Structure formats: C-alpha cells, structure tokens
Amino acid sequence: MTGTRRTRLILPVRNRPASSTVRGIRPRARSLALSAGALAACASLAVGCGVVPGTTGGSGDDPVTVMTWAPEKTAATNEPGMPAMAKAYARWVNSQGGINGRRLVVLTCNEKNDTVAAAKCAQRAADEDVVAVVGSYSQHGRSYLSPLEAAGIPYIGGYGVTDDEFTSPLSFPVNGGQPALLAGLGEQLAKPCGPVVLVRPDSVVGDTMPVLLDAGLRTGPHATSTDELAAEDATQYEEQTRSALRRATADPARKGCVVPSLGDRTDTFMDSFRRAREDYPAVRTAGVLGSIDQSLIDASGSTYEGTYVTGWYPEENDKRWNTMNKVIRKHAFGDNRIDPADPGVQTTWIAYTVLKAVVEKLGGGEVSARTVRRALDQGMKVTTGGLTPPLSWPFDDLVAPGGFARLTNANVTFQVVRQGRLVAARKGFVSVLKTLENASD
C-alpha cells in the first residue's frame, strides 16, 4: 500500500493518455453496432427480443457478469484472496438460485502491480461487457479508470489505495481507503507515542502517507512524524530499521513509535527490526490493517504484542463476520488464499454485498453497467450487517473531505494486539472526517 510529494491532498488533474481514449471508444462503438444489428434481427423475425448485446439480465434470468482483479505472485503487495473471495461468493449465491434468479459470473484478472497489466484488466472488463468491477485492488488508478470510464463501467468497492478511487464519478468506495486508515492511525498514536517514525514505500502512493498520518497526529496535539523511505520490494531493511529506531528513541522522556507501512514487505521489515531493537531503548510499533493483520501476528510470535492497528471494519472475530466465515468454510473449498482477517478479503465481501443489493433492487429489469451505475447514483442505501455504516453515493451524501469527492464512509476502528490477538482498543467506529478535512490545510 503505497502519490507525487505534496503538501496538499487535493491532487492535480492528470492528463489522460490519448491512447486510452481511443481504446475506450471501442466498447461503445461495438455496443452501438451490435445494438443496431440486434434491432434489425428483431424487426426481420417479427419476434420479441430481450436485451441487446452489451447488457445482461434483460430477460430477468440472464447471468450477471462482473470482474474482480488484484495483484498475485508479485515482488510487492499481493491480494490473491480478493479474487478467490469473489469466486466463493459467486458459488454461494448461485447455490441459492443466484440473485433474483440470475446466475452470478465472476471473471478474475491478475493486475500484477503493473500499470500496463492494470489497463489490460480494465480493457478486458470492457470487452467482456461486465456490469461492474467489484472488490478489487490496484495502485494504478489512472491506468484502469480511464478504460472503465470510457465504457461506463462502475468500480464498486475498490481497496482504496489510490486517491483516484475517491475522485472518479464511476467509483463507489465502501471504505475510507488509505486516507482514513492513516489519519485514524495518527489519532490513535497522538497520545501514547513520543517521536513517530513512518517507514513507507518510496513510491507515488507512499508519498501521500506522511500528510495523512500527520493530520491525525495534530489532533493530539503531536509533532509531525519523521519520514523514512524504503523500497517496496526490498529483501531486507537493516538500514531503514536502525535509522527508524535511532529517530524514534531521540526523546528519552517519551517512548517513541515506529510505523512500518510497507504492505506485504512489512514482515520483512520486522525481521530486521527484531534483530536490531535490542540495541536501542524500547519503542512501540503501529500500523494499518493490510500491512499488519492477524495471520502475520500468528506467524511472528510476540513481535507485534502491544502494536496499535487501525482498520476499516470490526476485528476479525466479531460476530458480524459470521456469514462471510460460513461462506468461506462451505464454498471456498479450502482455498488457502482466503484469509478472513485480510482487509482485502473483507472489502471484497462488502463490495459484493453492495452488488447483490443493487441487482435485487433492479428486480426483473435490465441489469447492465448503466442501470447499476444509475441505481447507485440515485441514492439507494446499502446496509452491510453493521460491518460499515449504511452506504450511499448520491451527491448530497458524499462527504468530500480533502478533495476526496467520492468518500462516503470516513469511519475506522482502533485495535491493538493483546496476547497475540487483534482486539478492539475502542468500541465502535471512529469518524476521521474532520481530520481528513484538515489534512490539506
């Protein structure tokens, strides 16, 4: 999880490459051509026709085709559990007769943490005429949103790792993304921590992290964090570890905090940290879900004991996850890519909950990218069994802090590692809306 360095969160308008515009025209042109052909066939055969090609569900029982993508088997952050969760969700709803009698078809794509691969996944979604891209992860918002926007395909429940997901009119985020997590973590650390050192990727997405974390720290009030850059795909972090420990222990009167936010490489950093920490005064550690989760804690002994963690959703043993856990046990067929504690898996579950609610609302009518997008734009509210507040994306409900025009859920949860388990450090959700609003000041 890792934007250009900036002192404001409101990002400059980015120029779209001309090639993506040309690519984006093809699905529309093809749809128009196929529509014309279908209408001609209807006229010549003098029979009733359902929906024209380019849409699904026109007859009330046609399949609903969607796509989920995420990076797999790369040297940086991987989220294989997201497409695996999507497949398990489809098996579950199809075992119950589908959604309003419509079979759910899930296409998956390996985004590879690569701009070209992300664009190819989006173009494939357009070529396959999917009604939505659901519950997906990518750091390359500019690459995939351009083809989706050209084809009119909504992006429901992205992981929230890029600012583009909170600005595109076709994006329907289900959480506050990285902005909310880091702002919330800053709030959580403002009182207990002395000097705070953020160890983060030297990348475009990583460049937004200090601004967001510092916005939360200022609520303490607390001094700004120290920024420690690291390669996202390094195999060891000895130099960064010692630098972080030296800076975090600079104030002998207050115990400092080291915040590794390196996605899948967080554990690699912590290997170096375990070896070096004995040479320095004691410090606390902290992070966000996605860099630190229960499976990582289970594999690391007592390394993370006492670590402060900020997440989007309730802790993994909360009963509100019971339905998801039952679906995983019965329909994932032992797929070990699916970790119920992984926020990517959880986000995919919530995103498909939104999709299911939309298709049910459309009833026996047309289910297409256009009708799904229209239902969401026109103010339908989706409940997620308490995993999030009720979600809705009409203009009047969007909170738009710090330039994130599509943000509708600014809530986070505060957790801590106690006796090897992630547990709630504070009951309920914490809104970081005001913190995000002040982050660009």
PDB file of N, CA and C in Angstrom, residues 338-374:
ATOM      1  N   ILE A 338      -7.631 -17.402   0.840  1.00  0.00           N
ATOM      2  CA  ILE A 338      -8.636 -16.582   1.513  1.00  0.00           C
ATOM      3  C   ILE A 338      -8.382 -16.568   3.014  1.00  0.00           C
ATOM      4  N   ASP A 339      -7.953 -15.420   3.518  1.00  0.00           N
ATOM      5  CA  ASP A 339      -7.771 -15.211   4.946  1.00  0.00           C
ATOM      6  C   ASP A 339      -8.900 -14.309   5.425  1.00  0.00           C
ATOM      7  N   PRO A 340      -9.816 -14.802   6.265  1.00  0.00           N
ATOM      8  CA  PRO A 340     -10.948 -13.987   6.701  1.00  0.00           C
ATOM      9  C   PRO A 340     -10.543 -12.705   7.424  1.00  0.00           C
ATOM     10  N   ALA A 341      -9.310 -12.650   7.955  1.00  0.00           N
ATOM     11  CA  ALA A 341      -8.841 -11.459   8.657  1.00  0.00           C
ATOM     12  C   ALA A 341      -8.217 -10.435   7.723  1.00  0.00           C
ATOM     13  N   ASP A 342      -8.033 -10.784   6.461  1.00  0.00           N
ATOM     14  CA  ASP A 342      -7.410  -9.875   5.494  1.00  0.00           C
ATOM     15  C   ASP A 342      -8.392  -8.784   5.090  1.00  0.00           C
ATOM     16  N   PRO A 343      -8.046  -7.495   5.238  1.00  0.00           N
ATOM     17  CA  PRO A 343      -8.978  -6.430   4.868  1.00  0.00           C
ATOM     18  C   PRO A 343      -9.326  -6.420   3.385  1.00  0.00           C
ATOM     19  N   GLY A 344      -8.473  -7.010   2.545  1.00  0.00           N
ATOM     20  CA  GLY A 344      -8.806  -7.122   1.126  1.00  0.00           C
ATOM     21  C   GLY A 344      -9.956  -8.092   0.921  1.00  0.00           C
ATOM     22  N   VAL A 345      -9.878  -9.248   1.577  1.00  0.00           N
ATOM     23  CA  VAL A 345     -10.969 -10.231   1.525  1.00  0.00           C
ATOM     24  C   VAL A 345     -12.248  -9.625   2.089  1.00  0.00           C
ATOM     25  N   GLN A 346     -12.137  -8.926   3.196  1.00  0.00           N
ATOM     26  CA  GLN A 346     -13.296  -8.303   3.818  1.00  0.00           C
ATOM     27  C   GLN A 346     -13.911  -7.240   2.908  1.00  0.00           C
ATOM     28  N   THR A 347     -13.067  -6.461   2.240  1.00  0.00           N
ATOM     29  CA  THR A 347     -13.564  -5.431   1.320  1.00  0.00           C
ATOM     30  C   THR A 347     -14.298  -6.062   0.147  1.00  0.00           C
ATOM     31  N   THR A 348     -13.771  -7.176  -0.357  1.00  0.00           N
ATOM     32  CA  THR A 348     -14.437  -7.862  -1.460  1.00  0.00           C
ATOM     33  C   THR A 348     -15.808  -8.367  -1.024  1.00  0.00           C
ATOM     34  N   TRP A 349     -15.888  -8.930   0.165  1.00  0.00           N
ATOM     35  CA  TRP A 349     -17.182  -9.387   0.691  1.00  0.00           C
ATOM     36  C   TRP A 349     -18.186  -8.233   0.740  1.00  0.00           C
ATOM     37  N   ILE A 350     -17.781  -7.096   1.268  1.00  0.00           N
ATOM     38  CA  ILE A 350     -18.679  -5.946   1.386  1.00  0.00           C
ATOM     39  C   ILE A 350     -19.051  -5.405   0.010  1.00  0.00           C
ATOM     40  N   ALA A 351     -18.097  -5.377  -0.913  1.00  0.00           N
ATOM     41  CA  ALA A 351     -18.377  -4.887  -2.263  1.00  0.00           C
ATOM     42  C   ALA A 351     -19.412  -5.761  -2.966  1.00  0.00           C
ATOM     43  N   TYR A 352     -19.301  -7.082  -2.787  1.00  0.00           N
ATOM     44  CA  TYR A 352     -20.295  -7.973  -3.395  1.00  0.00           C
ATOM     45  C   TYR A 352     -21.641  -7.881  -2.677  1.00  0.00           C
ATOM     46  N   THR A 353     -21.633  -7.526  -1.405  1.00  0.00           N
ATOM     47  CA  THR A 353     -22.888  -7.249  -0.706  1.00  0.00           C
ATOM     48  C   THR A 353     -23.600  -6.073  -1.361  1.00  0.00           C
ATOM     49  N   VAL A 354     -22.835  -5.061  -1.751  1.00  0.00           N
ATOM     50  CA  VAL A 354     -23.410  -3.909  -2.458  1.00  0.00           C
ATOM     51  C   VAL A 354     -23.961  -4.333  -3.814  1.00  0.00           C
ATOM     52  N   LEU A 355     -23.177  -5.090  -4.568  1.00  0.00           N
ATOM     53  CA  LEU A 355     -23.632  -5.550  -5.887  1.00  0.00           C
ATOM     54  C   LEU A 355     -24.932  -6.335  -5.766  1.00  0.00           C
ATOM     55  N   LYS A 356     -24.986  -7.258  -4.819  1.00  0.00           N
ATOM     56  CA  LYS A 356     -26.181  -8.087  -4.637  1.00  0.00           C
ATOM     57  C   LYS A 356     -27.401  -7.210  -4.340  1.00  0.00           C
ATOM     58  N   ALA A 357     -27.235  -6.207  -3.497  1.00  0.00           N
ATOM     59  CA  ALA A 357     -28.339  -5.309  -3.157  1.00  0.00           C
ATOM     60  C   ALA A 357     -28.824  -4.536  -4.382  1.00  0.00           C
ATOM     61  N   VAL A 358     -27.902  -4.127  -5.238  1.00  0.00           N
ATOM     62  CA  VAL A 358     -28.285  -3.380  -6.440  1.00  0.00           C
ATOM     63  C   VAL A 358     -29.067  -4.263  -7.397  1.00  0.00           C
ATOM     64  N   VAL A 359     -28.570  -5.492  -7.645  1.00  0.00           N
ATOM     65  CA  VAL A 359     -29.242  -6.388  -8.577  1.00  0.00           C
ATOM     66  C   VAL A 359     -30.623  -6.748  -8.049  1.00  0.00           C
ATOM     67  N   GLU A 360     -30.736  -6.949  -6.741  1.00  0.00           N
ATOM     68  CA  GLU A 360     -32.055  -7.239  -6.165  1.00  0.00           C
ATOM     69  C   GLU A 360     -32.997  -6.054  -6.347  1.00  0.00           C
ATOM     70  N   LYS A 361     -32.493  -4.847  -6.216  1.00  0.00           N
ATOM     71  CA  LYS A 361     -33.333  -3.661  -6.392  1.00  0.00           C
ATOM     72  C   LYS A 361     -33.816  -3.533  -7.832  1.00  0.00           C
ATOM     73  N   LEU A 362     -32.976  -3.936  -8.781  1.00  0.00           N
ATOM     74  CA  LEU A 362     -33.357  -3.847 -10.193  1.00  0.00           C
ATOM     75  C   LEU A 362     -34.415  -4.879 -10.558  1.00  0.00           C
ATOM     76  N   GLY A 363     -34.616  -5.873  -9.715  1.00  0.00           N
ATOM     77  CA  GLY A 363     -35.680  -6.851  -9.923  1.00  0.00           C
ATOM     78  C   GLY A 363     -35.548  -7.580 -11.247  1.00  0.00           C
ATOM     79  N   GLY A 364     -36.652  -7.645 -11.982  1.00  0.00           N
ATOM     80  CA  GLY A 364     -36.649  -8.338 -13.264  1.00  0.00           C
ATOM     81  C   GLY A 364     -36.251  -7.454 -14.421  1.00  0.00           C
ATOM     82  N   GLY A 365     -35.851  -6.223 -14.138  1.00  0.00           N
ATOM     83  CA  GLY A 365     -35.468  -5.300 -15.202  1.00  0.00           C
ATOM     84  C   GLY A 365     -34.062  -5.537 -15.711  1.00  0.00           C
ATOM     85  N   GLU A 366     -33.624  -4.676 -16.570  1.00  0.00           N
ATOM     86  CA  GLU A 366     -32.292  -4.765 -17.180  1.00  0.00           C
ATOM     87  C   GLU A 366     -31.202  -4.592 -16.132  1.00  0.00           C
ATOM     88  N   VAL A 367     -30.238  -5.486 -16.155  1.00  0.00           N
ATOM     89  CA  VAL A 367     -29.051  -5.339 -15.315  1.00  0.00           C
ATOM     90  C   VAL A 367     -27.861  -5.101 -16.238  1.00  0.00           C
ATOM     91  N   SER A 368     -27.361  -3.898 -16.229  1.00  0.00           N
ATOM     92  CA  SER A 368     -26.248  -3.512 -17.095  1.00  0.00           C
ATOM     93  C   SER A 368     -25.373  -2.531 -16.331  1.00  0.00           C
ATOM     94  N   ALA A 369     -24.229  -2.214 -16.905  1.00  0.00           N
ATOM     95  CA  ALA A 369     -23.364  -1.214 -16.276  1.00  0.00           C
ATOM     96  C   ALA A 369     -24.127   0.087 -16.068  1.00  0.00           C
ATOM     97  N   ARG A 370     -24.959   0.448 -17.026  1.00  0.00           N
ATOM     98  CA  ARG A 370     -25.712   1.703 -16.945  1.00  0.00           C
ATOM     99  C   ARG A 370     -26.738   1.669 -15.823  1.00  0.00           C
ATOM    100  N   THR A 371     -27.503   0.572 -15.726  1.00  0.00           N
ATOM    101  CA  THR A 371     -28.549   0.527 -14.708  1.00  0.00           C
ATOM    102  C   THR A 371     -27.970   0.364 -13.301  1.00  0.00           C
ATOM    103  N   VAL A 372     -26.881  -0.373 -13.172  1.00  0.00           N
ATOM    104  CA  VAL A 372     -26.227  -0.499 -11.874  1.00  0.00           C
ATOM    105  C   VAL A 372     -25.703   0.855 -11.423  1.00  0.00           C
ATOM    106  N   ARG A 373     -25.035   1.547 -12.335  1.00  0.00           N
ATOM    107  CA  ARG A 373     -24.488   2.875 -12.007  1.00  0.00           C
ATOM    108  C   ARG A 373     -25.609   3.850 -11.640  1.00  0.00           C
ATOM    109  N   ARG A 374     -26.710   3.810 -12.393  1.00  0.00           N
ATOM    110  CA  ARG A 374     -27.824   4.730 -12.144  1.00  0.00           C
ATOM    111  C   ARG A 374     -28.438   4.468 -10.770  1.00  0.00           C
TER     112      ARG A 374
END
